[in-house]
Short mmCIF file of the C-alpha atoms (twelve columns), coordinates in Angstrom:
data_MODEL
# 
_entry.id   MODEL 
# 
loop_
_atom_site.group_PDB 
_atom_site.id 
_atom_site.type_symbol 
_atom_site.label_atom_id 
_atom_site.label_alt_id 
_atom_site.label_comp_id 
_atom_site.label_asym_id 
_atom_site.label_seq_id 
_atom_site.Cartn_x 
_atom_site.Cartn_y 
_atom_site.Cartn_z 
_atom_site.pdbx_PDB_model_num 
ATOM 1   C CA . MET A 1   53.102  -56.614 46.693 1 
ATOM 2   C CA . LYS A 2   51.007  -54.370 45.792 1 
ATOM 3   C CA . ARG A 3   50.427  -50.908 47.829 1 
ATOM 4   C CA . GLN A 4   47.161  -49.915 49.189 1 
ATOM 5   C CA . GLY A 5   45.546  -46.520 48.992 1 
ATOM 6   C CA . THR A 6   47.457  -45.517 45.765 1 
ATOM 7   C CA . LEU A 7   46.351  -43.643 42.936 1 
ATOM 8   C CA . ASN A 8   46.889  -46.214 40.339 1 
ATOM 9   C CA . GLU A 9   44.341  -48.040 42.590 1 
ATOM 10  C CA . LEU A 10  41.720  -45.472 42.742 1 
ATOM 11  C CA . ARG A 11  41.962  -45.023 38.788 1 
ATOM 12  C CA . GLU A 12  41.310  -49.045 38.238 1 
ATOM 13  C CA . TRP A 13  38.516  -48.817 40.864 1 
ATOM 14  C CA . ILE A 14  37.053  -45.797 38.518 1 
ATOM 15  C CA . GLU A 15  37.548  -48.077 35.684 1 
ATOM 16  C CA . GLU A 16  35.883  -51.397 37.182 1 
ATOM 17  C CA . TYR A 17  32.990  -48.534 38.593 1 
ATOM 18  C CA . LYS A 18  32.233  -47.435 34.802 1 
ATOM 19  C CA . LYS A 19  32.320  -51.003 33.988 1 
ATOM 20  C CA . TYR A 20  29.453  -51.723 35.984 1 
ATOM 21  C CA . LEU A 21  27.387  -48.832 34.850 1 
ATOM 22  C CA . MET A 22  27.879  -49.583 31.589 1 
ATOM 23  C CA . ASN A 23  25.649  -52.111 31.837 1 
ATOM 24  C CA . LEU A 24  22.996  -51.021 34.704 1 
ATOM 25  C CA . GLY A 25  20.205  -52.423 33.299 1 
ATOM 26  C CA . GLU A 26  22.047  -56.297 33.547 1 
ATOM 27  C CA . LEU A 27  23.495  -55.713 37.546 1 
ATOM 28  C CA . GLY A 28  20.910  -57.367 38.992 1 
ATOM 29  C CA . ASP A 29  22.116  -58.412 42.516 1 
ATOM 30  C CA . LYS A 30  25.156  -56.840 42.211 1 
ATOM 31  C CA . ILE A 31  24.444  -53.418 42.461 1 
ATOM 32  C CA . VAL A 32  25.041  -53.180 46.603 1 
ATOM 33  C CA . GLN A 33  28.711  -55.034 45.390 1 
ATOM 34  C CA . VAL A 34  29.132  -51.606 43.053 1 
ATOM 35  C CA . LEU A 35  27.992  -49.735 45.397 1 
ATOM 36  C CA . ILE A 36  30.288  -50.193 48.251 1 
ATOM 37  C CA . LEU A 37  32.545  -50.432 45.276 1 
ATOM 38  C CA . ARG A 38  31.951  -46.662 45.577 1 
ATOM 39  C CA . ASP A 39  32.190  -46.430 48.711 1 
ATOM 40  C CA . LYS A 40  35.507  -47.389 48.229 1 
ATOM 41  C CA . ILE A 41  36.306  -44.819 45.349 1 
ATOM 42  C CA . ASN A 42  34.455  -42.111 47.997 1 
ATOM 43  C CA . ASN A 43  37.661  -43.507 50.930 1 
ATOM 44  C CA . LEU A 44  40.190  -43.432 48.767 1 
ATOM 45  C CA . MET A 45  40.073  -40.152 47.464 1 
ATOM 46  C CA . HIS A 46  39.542  -38.422 51.028 1 
ATOM 47  C CA . LYS A 47  42.758  -40.552 52.000 1 
ATOM 48  C CA . LEU A 48  44.593  -38.795 48.758 1 
ATOM 49  C CA . GLU A 49  43.326  -35.771 48.895 1 
ATOM 50  C CA . GLU A 50  44.679  -35.181 52.688 1 
ATOM 51  C CA . LYS A 51  48.275  -36.168 51.275 1 
ATOM 52  C CA . GLY A 52  48.251  -33.557 48.902 1 
ATOM 53  C CA . ALA A 53  47.240  -35.724 45.927 1 
ATOM 54  C CA . ASP A 54  45.878  -33.718 42.800 1 
ATOM 55  C CA . LEU A 55  42.328  -35.697 41.871 1 
ATOM 56  C CA . SER A 56  41.016  -32.813 39.582 1 
ATOM 57  C CA . VAL A 57  40.374  -35.853 36.414 1 
ATOM 58  C CA . GLU A 58  39.787  -38.062 38.512 1 
ATOM 59  C CA . LYS A 59  36.701  -36.554 39.750 1 
ATOM 60  C CA . SER A 60  35.213  -34.919 36.879 1 
ATOM 61  C CA . LYS A 61  35.446  -38.155 35.589 1 
ATOM 62  C CA . LEU A 62  34.014  -39.968 38.551 1 
ATOM 63  C CA . ASP A 63  31.509  -37.452 38.133 1 
ATOM 64  C CA . THR A 64  30.583  -38.116 34.336 1 
ATOM 65  C CA . LEU A 65  29.856  -41.851 35.522 1 
ATOM 66  C CA . ASP A 66  27.693  -40.309 38.686 1 
ATOM 67  C CA . HIS A 67  25.224  -39.061 36.275 1 
ATOM 68  C CA . ILE A 68  24.094  -42.390 35.236 1 
ATOM 69  C CA . ILE A 69  22.718  -43.552 38.338 1 
ATOM 70  C CA . LYS A 70  21.817  -39.429 38.924 1 
ATOM 71  C CA . ASP A 71  19.633  -39.667 35.380 1 
ATOM 72  C CA . GLU A 72  18.681  -43.542 36.194 1 
ATOM 73  C CA . PRO A 73  17.964  -43.290 40.228 1 
ATOM 74  C CA . GLN A 74  14.351  -45.330 39.954 1 
ATOM 75  C CA . THR A 75  16.234  -48.266 37.743 1 
ATOM 76  C CA . VAL A 76  19.387  -48.261 40.578 1 
ATOM 77  C CA . TRP A 77  16.927  -47.696 43.899 1 
ATOM 78  C CA . LYS A 78  14.126  -50.692 42.294 1 
ATOM 79  C CA . LYS A 79  17.126  -53.056 42.104 1 
ATOM 80  C CA . LEU A 80  18.989  -51.846 45.532 1 
ATOM 81  C CA . LYS A 81  15.526  -52.524 46.873 1 
ATOM 82  C CA . ASP A 82  15.140  -56.141 45.585 1 
ATOM 83  C CA . CYS A 83  18.014  -57.028 47.333 1 
ATOM 84  C CA . ILE A 84  17.798  -55.559 50.534 1 
ATOM 85  C CA . ASP A 85  16.591  -53.272 52.159 1 
ATOM 86  C CA . PRO A 86  18.132  -50.253 51.735 1 
ATOM 87  C CA . ALA A 87  16.791  -48.195 55.261 1 
ATOM 88  C CA . THR A 88  17.560  -50.652 57.264 1 
ATOM 89  C CA . TYR A 89  21.130  -52.086 55.386 1 
ATOM 90  C CA . ARG A 90  21.792  -47.344 55.905 1 
ATOM 91  C CA . VAL A 91  21.364  -47.657 59.741 1 
ATOM 92  C CA . LYS A 92  23.456  -50.862 60.195 1 
ATOM 93  C CA . GLN A 93  26.228  -49.379 58.214 1 
ATOM 94  C CA . LYS A 94  26.003  -46.269 59.358 1 
ATOM 95  C CA . ILE A 95  25.508  -44.601 56.228 1 
ATOM 96  C CA . PRO A 96  26.052  -40.562 56.362 1 
ATOM 97  C CA . PRO A 97  24.050  -38.819 54.119 1 
ATOM 98  C CA . CYS A 98  26.646  -37.229 51.970 1 
ATOM 99  C CA . ASN A 99  26.806  -40.965 50.154 1 
ATOM 100 C CA . TRP A 100 23.643  -40.133 48.224 1 
ATOM 101 C CA . TRP A 101 24.553  -43.596 46.208 1 
ATOM 102 C CA . TRP A 102 22.864  -44.541 49.653 1 
ATOM 103 C CA . TYR A 103 20.107  -42.656 49.394 1 
ATOM 104 C CA . LEU A 104 18.155  -42.464 45.737 1 
ATOM 105 C CA . ASP A 105 14.807  -42.236 47.073 1 
ATOM 106 C CA . GLN A 106 15.825  -39.418 48.686 1 
ATOM 107 C CA . ILE A 107 17.105  -37.671 45.009 1 
ATOM 108 C CA . ILE A 108 14.138  -39.417 43.263 1 
ATOM 109 C CA . ARG A 109 11.357  -37.308 45.758 1 
ATOM 110 C CA . ASN A 110 13.616  -34.188 45.230 1 
ATOM 111 C CA . LYS A 111 13.198  -34.628 41.304 1 
ATOM 112 C CA . LYS A 112 9.277   -34.922 41.988 1 
ATOM 113 C CA . LYS A 113 9.301   -31.739 43.897 1 
ATOM 114 C CA . GLN A 114 11.173  -30.092 41.507 1 
ATOM 115 C CA . LEU A 115 9.153   -31.242 38.627 1 
ATOM 116 C CA . ILE A 116 5.761   -30.252 40.583 1 
ATOM 117 C CA . ASN A 117 7.003   -26.835 41.494 1 
ATOM 118 C CA . LYS A 118 7.852   -26.363 37.318 1 
ATOM 119 C CA . TRP A 119 4.451   -27.095 36.710 1 
ATOM 120 C CA . ILE A 120 2.778   -25.091 39.181 1 
ATOM 121 C CA . LYS A 121 4.980   -22.398 37.975 1 
ATOM 122 C CA . ARG A 122 4.304   -23.099 34.275 1 
ATOM 123 C CA . THR A 123 0.273   -23.084 35.990 1 
ATOM 124 C CA . VAL A 124 0.603   -19.697 37.814 1 
ATOM 125 C CA . ILE A 125 1.704   -18.525 34.287 1 
ATOM 126 C CA . GLY A 126 -1.217  -19.587 32.620 1 
ATOM 127 C CA . VAL A 127 -3.665  -19.028 34.975 1 
ATOM 128 C CA . SER A 128 -2.308  -14.746 34.920 1 
ATOM 129 C CA . PHE A 129 -2.568  -15.501 30.869 1 
ATOM 130 C CA . VAL A 130 -6.792  -16.410 31.636 1 
ATOM 131 C CA . THR A 131 -7.722  -13.901 34.382 1 
ATOM 132 C CA . CYS A 132 -5.648  -11.424 31.499 1 
ATOM 133 C CA . LEU A 133 -8.373  -12.490 28.261 1 
ATOM 134 C CA . TYR A 134 -11.390 -12.606 31.274 1 
ATOM 135 C CA . PHE A 135 -11.001 -8.424  31.387 1 
ATOM 136 C CA . ILE A 136 -10.217 -8.522  27.941 1 
ATOM 137 C CA . PHE A 137 -13.554 -10.406 27.159 1 
ATOM 138 C CA . VAL A 138 -15.827 -8.718  29.973 1 
ATOM 139 C CA . TYR A 139 -14.835 -4.812  28.933 1 
ATOM 140 C CA . ALA A 140 -13.449 -5.074  25.561 1 
ATOM 141 C CA . ILE A 141 -16.288 -6.992  23.536 1 
ATOM 142 C CA . PRO A 142 -20.052 -4.967  22.881 1 
ATOM 143 C CA . LYS A 143 -22.495 -7.387  24.911 1 
ATOM 144 C CA . PRO A 144 -24.597 -10.243 23.400 1 
ATOM 145 C CA . ASP A 145 -27.293 -10.995 21.788 1 
ATOM 146 C CA . PRO A 146 -30.449 -12.140 23.786 1 
ATOM 147 C CA . TYR A 147 -29.690 -15.842 23.156 1 
ATOM 148 C CA . THR A 148 -26.588 -15.521 24.034 1 
ATOM 149 C CA . THR A 149 -27.337 -13.515 26.871 1 
ATOM 150 C CA . CYS A 150 -29.910 -16.916 28.252 1 
ATOM 151 C CA . ILE A 151 -27.743 -19.072 27.435 1 
ATOM 152 C CA . GLN A 152 -25.044 -17.454 29.819 1 
ATOM 153 C CA . GLU A 153 -27.126 -17.847 32.433 1 
ATOM 154 C CA . GLY A 154 -28.316 -21.109 32.053 1 
ATOM 155 C CA . GLU A 155 -24.957 -21.874 33.024 1 
ATOM 156 C CA . ARG A 156 -24.922 -19.439 35.418 1 
ATOM 157 C CA . LEU A 157 -27.934 -20.793 37.220 1 
ATOM 158 C CA . LEU A 158 -26.164 -24.193 36.474 1 
ATOM 159 C CA . GLN A 159 -22.525 -23.674 38.057 1 
ATOM 160 C CA . LYS A 160 -25.440 -22.534 41.271 1 
ATOM 161 C CA . GLY A 161 -26.908 -26.096 41.101 1 
ATOM 162 C CA . LYS A 162 -30.734 -24.187 40.199 1 
ATOM 163 C CA . ILE A 163 -31.438 -27.147 38.117 1 
ATOM 164 C CA . ASN A 164 -35.088 -26.043 37.314 1 
ATOM 165 C CA . PRO A 165 -34.719 -22.293 36.639 1 
ATOM 166 C CA . ALA A 166 -31.155 -22.895 34.308 1 
ATOM 167 C CA . LEU A 167 -34.228 -25.553 31.985 1 
ATOM 168 C CA . GLN A 168 -36.586 -23.063 32.013 1 
ATOM 169 C CA . THR A 169 -33.981 -20.015 31.000 1 
ATOM 170 C CA . TYR A 170 -32.343 -22.816 28.070 1 
ATOM 171 C CA . GLN A 171 -36.154 -23.644 27.467 1 
ATOM 172 C CA . LYS A 172 -36.244 -19.780 26.374 1 
ATOM 173 C CA . ALA A 173 -33.743 -19.478 24.999 1 
ATOM 174 C CA . THR A 174 -35.161 -22.306 22.266 1 
ATOM 175 C CA . TYR A 175 -37.933 -20.449 21.526 1 
ATOM 176 C CA . LEU A 176 -35.775 -16.706 21.089 1 
ATOM 177 C CA . ASN A 177 -33.751 -18.877 18.068 1 
ATOM 178 C CA . PRO A 178 -35.347 -22.088 17.475 1 
ATOM 179 C CA . GLU A 179 -32.336 -22.892 14.668 1 
ATOM 180 C CA . LYS A 180 -29.214 -23.419 17.224 1 
ATOM 181 C CA . PRO A 181 -28.948 -26.533 18.499 1 
ATOM 182 C CA . TYR A 182 -26.892 -25.553 22.081 1 
ATOM 183 C CA . ALA A 183 -30.277 -24.847 24.218 1 
ATOM 184 C CA . TYR A 184 -32.846 -27.630 22.703 1 
ATOM 185 C CA . LEU A 185 -28.764 -29.726 23.737 1 
ATOM 186 C CA . MET A 186 -28.362 -28.111 27.432 1 
ATOM 187 C CA . VAL A 187 -32.286 -28.811 27.993 1 
ATOM 188 C CA . GLY A 188 -32.098 -32.608 26.950 1 
ATOM 189 C CA . VAL A 189 -28.998 -32.863 29.419 1 
ATOM 190 C CA . ILE A 190 -30.650 -31.196 32.305 1 
ATOM 191 C CA . TYR A 191 -33.876 -34.233 31.363 1 
ATOM 192 C CA . GLN A 192 -31.606 -36.639 31.613 1 
ATOM 193 C CA . PHE A 193 -30.157 -34.764 35.067 1 
ATOM 194 C CA . LEU A 194 -33.714 -35.024 36.144 1 
ATOM 195 C CA . GLY A 195 -34.261 -38.723 35.017 1 
ATOM 196 C CA . GLU A 196 -36.777 -37.568 32.179 1 
ATOM 197 C CA . ASP A 197 -35.491 -39.851 29.691 1 
ATOM 198 C CA . GLU A 198 -38.134 -39.834 27.241 1 
ATOM 199 C CA . ARG A 199 -37.977 -35.280 27.281 1 
ATOM 200 C CA . ALA A 200 -34.161 -36.172 26.806 1 
ATOM 201 C CA . LYS A 201 -34.332 -38.233 23.863 1 
ATOM 202 C CA . LYS A 202 -36.974 -35.587 22.345 1 
ATOM 203 C CA . TYR A 203 -34.724 -32.968 23.126 1 
ATOM 204 C CA . PHE A 204 -31.501 -34.664 21.769 1 
ATOM 205 C CA . ARG A 205 -33.059 -35.543 18.674 1 
ATOM 206 C CA . GLU A 206 -34.048 -31.380 17.574 1 
ATOM 207 C CA . ALA A 207 -30.175 -31.128 19.222 1 
ATOM 208 C CA . LYS A 208 -28.562 -33.371 16.493 1 
ATOM 209 C CA . LYS A 209 -30.984 -32.101 13.593 1 
ATOM 210 C CA . ARG A 210 -29.511 -28.641 14.089 1 
ATOM 211 C CA . TYR A 211 -25.680 -29.703 13.929 1 
ATOM 212 C CA . THR A 212 -23.836 -29.720 11.082 1 
ATOM 213 C CA . SER A 213 -22.778 -33.294 12.037 1 
ATOM 214 C CA . SER A 214 -23.568 -36.023 14.548 1 
ATOM 215 C CA . TYR A 215 -20.058 -35.723 15.062 1 
ATOM 216 C CA . ASP A 216 -20.139 -32.183 16.664 1 
ATOM 217 C CA . PHE A 217 -23.624 -33.383 18.036 1 
ATOM 218 C CA . HIS A 218 -20.999 -36.166 20.500 1 
ATOM 219 C CA . LEU A 219 -18.102 -33.516 20.112 1 
ATOM 220 C CA . GLU A 220 -20.367 -30.589 22.299 1 
ATOM 221 C CA . ARG A 221 -22.821 -33.465 24.328 1 
ATOM 222 C CA . GLY A 222 -19.770 -35.113 25.606 1 
ATOM 223 C CA . THR A 223 -17.910 -31.468 26.915 1 
ATOM 224 C CA . ILE A 224 -20.610 -30.366 28.421 1 
ATOM 225 C CA . TRP A 225 -21.024 -34.187 29.980 1 
ATOM 226 C CA . MET A 226 -17.090 -33.704 31.218 1 
ATOM 227 C CA . LYS A 227 -17.824 -29.926 32.569 1 
ATOM 228 C CA . LEU A 228 -21.168 -31.238 34.533 1 
ATOM 229 C CA . GLY A 229 -19.017 -34.241 35.967 1 
ATOM 230 C CA . LYS A 230 -20.389 -37.030 33.962 1 
ATOM 231 C CA . PHE A 231 -17.350 -38.877 33.383 1 
ATOM 232 C CA . SER A 232 -18.443 -42.053 32.228 1 
ATOM 233 C CA . ALA A 233 -20.906 -40.189 29.974 1 
ATOM 234 C CA . ALA A 234 -18.290 -37.799 28.243 1 
ATOM 235 C CA . GLU A 235 -16.037 -40.949 27.487 1 
ATOM 236 C CA . GLU A 236 -19.022 -42.506 25.370 1 
ATOM 237 C CA . ASP A 237 -19.839 -39.577 24.366 1 
ATOM 238 C CA . ALA A 238 -16.387 -39.086 23.091 1 
ATOM 239 C CA . LYS A 239 -15.927 -42.830 21.541 1 
ATOM 240 C CA . GLN A 240 -19.029 -42.374 19.379 1 
ATOM 241 C CA . ALA A 241 -17.792 -38.945 17.557 1 
ATOM 242 C CA . LEU A 242 -14.086 -40.770 17.232 1 
ATOM 243 C CA . LYS A 243 -15.995 -43.603 15.181 1 
ATOM 244 C CA . LEU A 244 -16.844 -40.231 12.911 1 
ATOM 245 C CA . ASN A 245 -13.671 -38.488 13.130 1 
ATOM 246 C CA . PRO A 246 -10.949 -40.568 13.708 1 
ATOM 247 C CA . ALA A 247 -7.947  -37.862 13.466 1 
ATOM 248 C CA . SER A 248 -10.387 -35.131 15.387 1 
ATOM 249 C CA . ALA A 249 -7.586  -33.843 17.778 1 
ATOM 250 C CA . GLU A 250 -10.279 -31.835 20.309 1 
ATOM 251 C CA . THR A 251 -12.053 -35.237 20.657 1 
ATOM 252 C CA . HIS A 252 -9.041  -37.502 21.340 1 
ATOM 253 C CA . PHE A 253 -8.188  -34.941 24.075 1 
ATOM 254 C CA . LEU A 254 -12.168 -34.630 25.159 1 
ATOM 255 C CA . LEU A 255 -11.598 -38.672 25.730 1 
ATOM 256 C CA . GLY A 256 -8.770  -38.451 27.337 1 
ATOM 257 C CA . ASN A 257 -10.005 -35.335 29.978 1 
ATOM 258 C CA . ALA A 258 -12.256 -38.396 30.846 1 
ATOM 259 C CA . TYR A 259 -10.096 -41.080 31.365 1 
ATOM 260 C CA . GLU A 260 -8.474  -39.204 33.718 1 
ATOM 261 C CA . ALA A 261 -11.210 -38.180 35.120 1 
ATOM 262 C CA . GLN A 262 -12.042 -41.362 36.130 1 
ATOM 263 C CA . ASP A 263 -8.308  -42.243 37.251 1 
ATOM 264 C CA . LYS A 264 -7.849  -44.404 33.954 1 
ATOM 265 C CA . ILE A 265 -4.190  -43.096 33.589 1 
ATOM 266 C CA . ALA A 266 -2.999  -45.339 31.061 1 
ATOM 267 C CA . GLN A 267 -5.655  -44.921 29.118 1 
ATOM 268 C CA . ALA A 268 -5.792  -40.986 29.495 1 
ATOM 269 C CA . ILE A 269 -1.693  -41.223 28.341 1 
ATOM 270 C CA . ALA A 270 -2.126  -42.475 25.244 1 
ATOM 271 C CA . GLU A 271 -4.826  -39.562 24.038 1 
ATOM 272 C CA . PHE A 272 -2.529  -36.942 25.433 1 
ATOM 273 C CA . SER A 273 0.188   -38.279 23.347 1 
ATOM 274 C CA . ILE A 274 -2.164  -38.873 20.150 1 
ATOM 275 C CA . VAL A 275 -3.200  -35.048 20.480 1 
ATOM 276 C CA . SER A 276 0.715   -34.126 21.183 1 
ATOM 277 C CA . GLU A 277 1.467   -35.855 18.005 1 
ATOM 278 C CA . MET A 278 -0.917  -34.356 15.580 1 
ATOM 279 C CA . LYS A 279 -1.066  -31.009 13.225 1 
ATOM 280 C CA . THR A 280 -3.637  -28.965 15.676 1 
ATOM 281 C CA . ASP A 281 -3.541  -26.052 17.594 1 
ATOM 282 C CA . PRO A 282 -0.517  -25.939 18.686 1 
ATOM 283 C CA . LYS A 283 -1.868  -24.365 22.607 1 
ATOM 284 C CA . LEU A 284 -3.786  -27.862 23.077 1 
ATOM 285 C CA . ILE A 285 -0.555  -29.450 22.250 1 
ATOM 286 C CA . VAL A 286 1.132   -27.344 24.633 1 
ATOM 287 C CA . ILE A 287 -1.858  -28.265 27.403 1 
ATOM 288 C CA . ALA A 288 -1.686  -32.057 26.452 1 
ATOM 289 C CA . ARG A 289 2.267   -32.366 26.652 1 
ATOM 290 C CA . TYR A 290 1.301   -30.781 30.209 1 
ATOM 291 C CA . LYS A 291 -1.299  -33.426 31.370 1 
ATOM 292 C CA . ILE A 292 1.082   -36.393 29.836 1 
ATOM 293 C CA . GLY A 293 3.501   -34.464 31.969 1 
ATOM 294 C CA . MET A 294 1.405   -34.610 34.949 1 
ATOM 295 C CA . LEU A 295 -0.122  -38.015 34.829 1 
ATOM 296 C CA . SER A 296 3.005   -39.522 33.953 1 
ATOM 297 C CA . LEU A 297 4.418   -37.826 37.813 1 
ATOM 298 C CA . LYS A 298 1.048   -39.850 39.054 1 
ATOM 299 C CA . GLN A 299 1.997   -42.804 37.264 1 
ATOM 300 C CA . VAL A 300 5.884   -43.166 38.876 1 
ATOM 301 C CA . SER A 301 4.315   -41.662 42.391 1 
ATOM 302 C CA . SER A 302 2.065   -44.111 42.702 1 
ATOM 303 C CA . SER A 303 4.288   -46.966 41.124 1 
ATOM 304 C CA . PRO A 304 5.916   -50.044 43.295 1 
ATOM 305 C CA . ALA A 305 8.923   -48.580 42.907 1 
ATOM 306 C CA . SER A 306 8.367   -45.087 44.644 1 
ATOM 307 C CA . ARG A 307 7.144   -46.235 47.411 1 
# 
């Protein structure tokens, strides 16, 4: 007759546990059986340790196997939720939190918090870098010419919501330097905001003539629409720019931002993924990958498995 609670039995259970985890994707409703087996392993280990058994080898092997679950908590948690109500089951069976394999929802939440904290730290570093750049530009670079000063004043007025003074300032800029397109573009944008479409079209035509290409015009206008919160218009301009220059990382990035602002998460991730694989400005790649991480986190948090 086989003795119960022996070291050999523990090893057999660990091997059985291993076989289950090697086919994690095909477990189906056996997931409850697997976690109950993990309970049995845990209880037997405690009993054997109380008797003075050396379980260092078994613990090492078990820790390696446990990481299969810890690395894929969402997969296991979803399978478990398909079989039972984990919260009710834990209460009914009086399962303690130290049996973490029944509390994968907490592991998932902790991983999300860790990822968010990681990105927050990176953002703080980025803000510090931008602050340093600000002081360099403010104090180390000579004052701009009258046209540039006018453009900056127009942007300042727009940020304060002073539409008409901003319009007049940009119009003044078109006289200060009639060859530069940006002021014409901004006048067109403001007129469109005011509902004066014909005047807007006129200034857009003037701006477009002064840009080196239609691509540059649509990219610039799309960027402005993004700043002003007109995300649908930004999306349209970005798509127009991509038709003219499909290999533009800046335009894919703009389109990704427009999608993100409209909560089109999957499309945004697709655009930022394109940027991350392109040979372009390393800073743009870093930001694109950052956005992929944040959007993926948002996508996971809104999925049924995480609820």
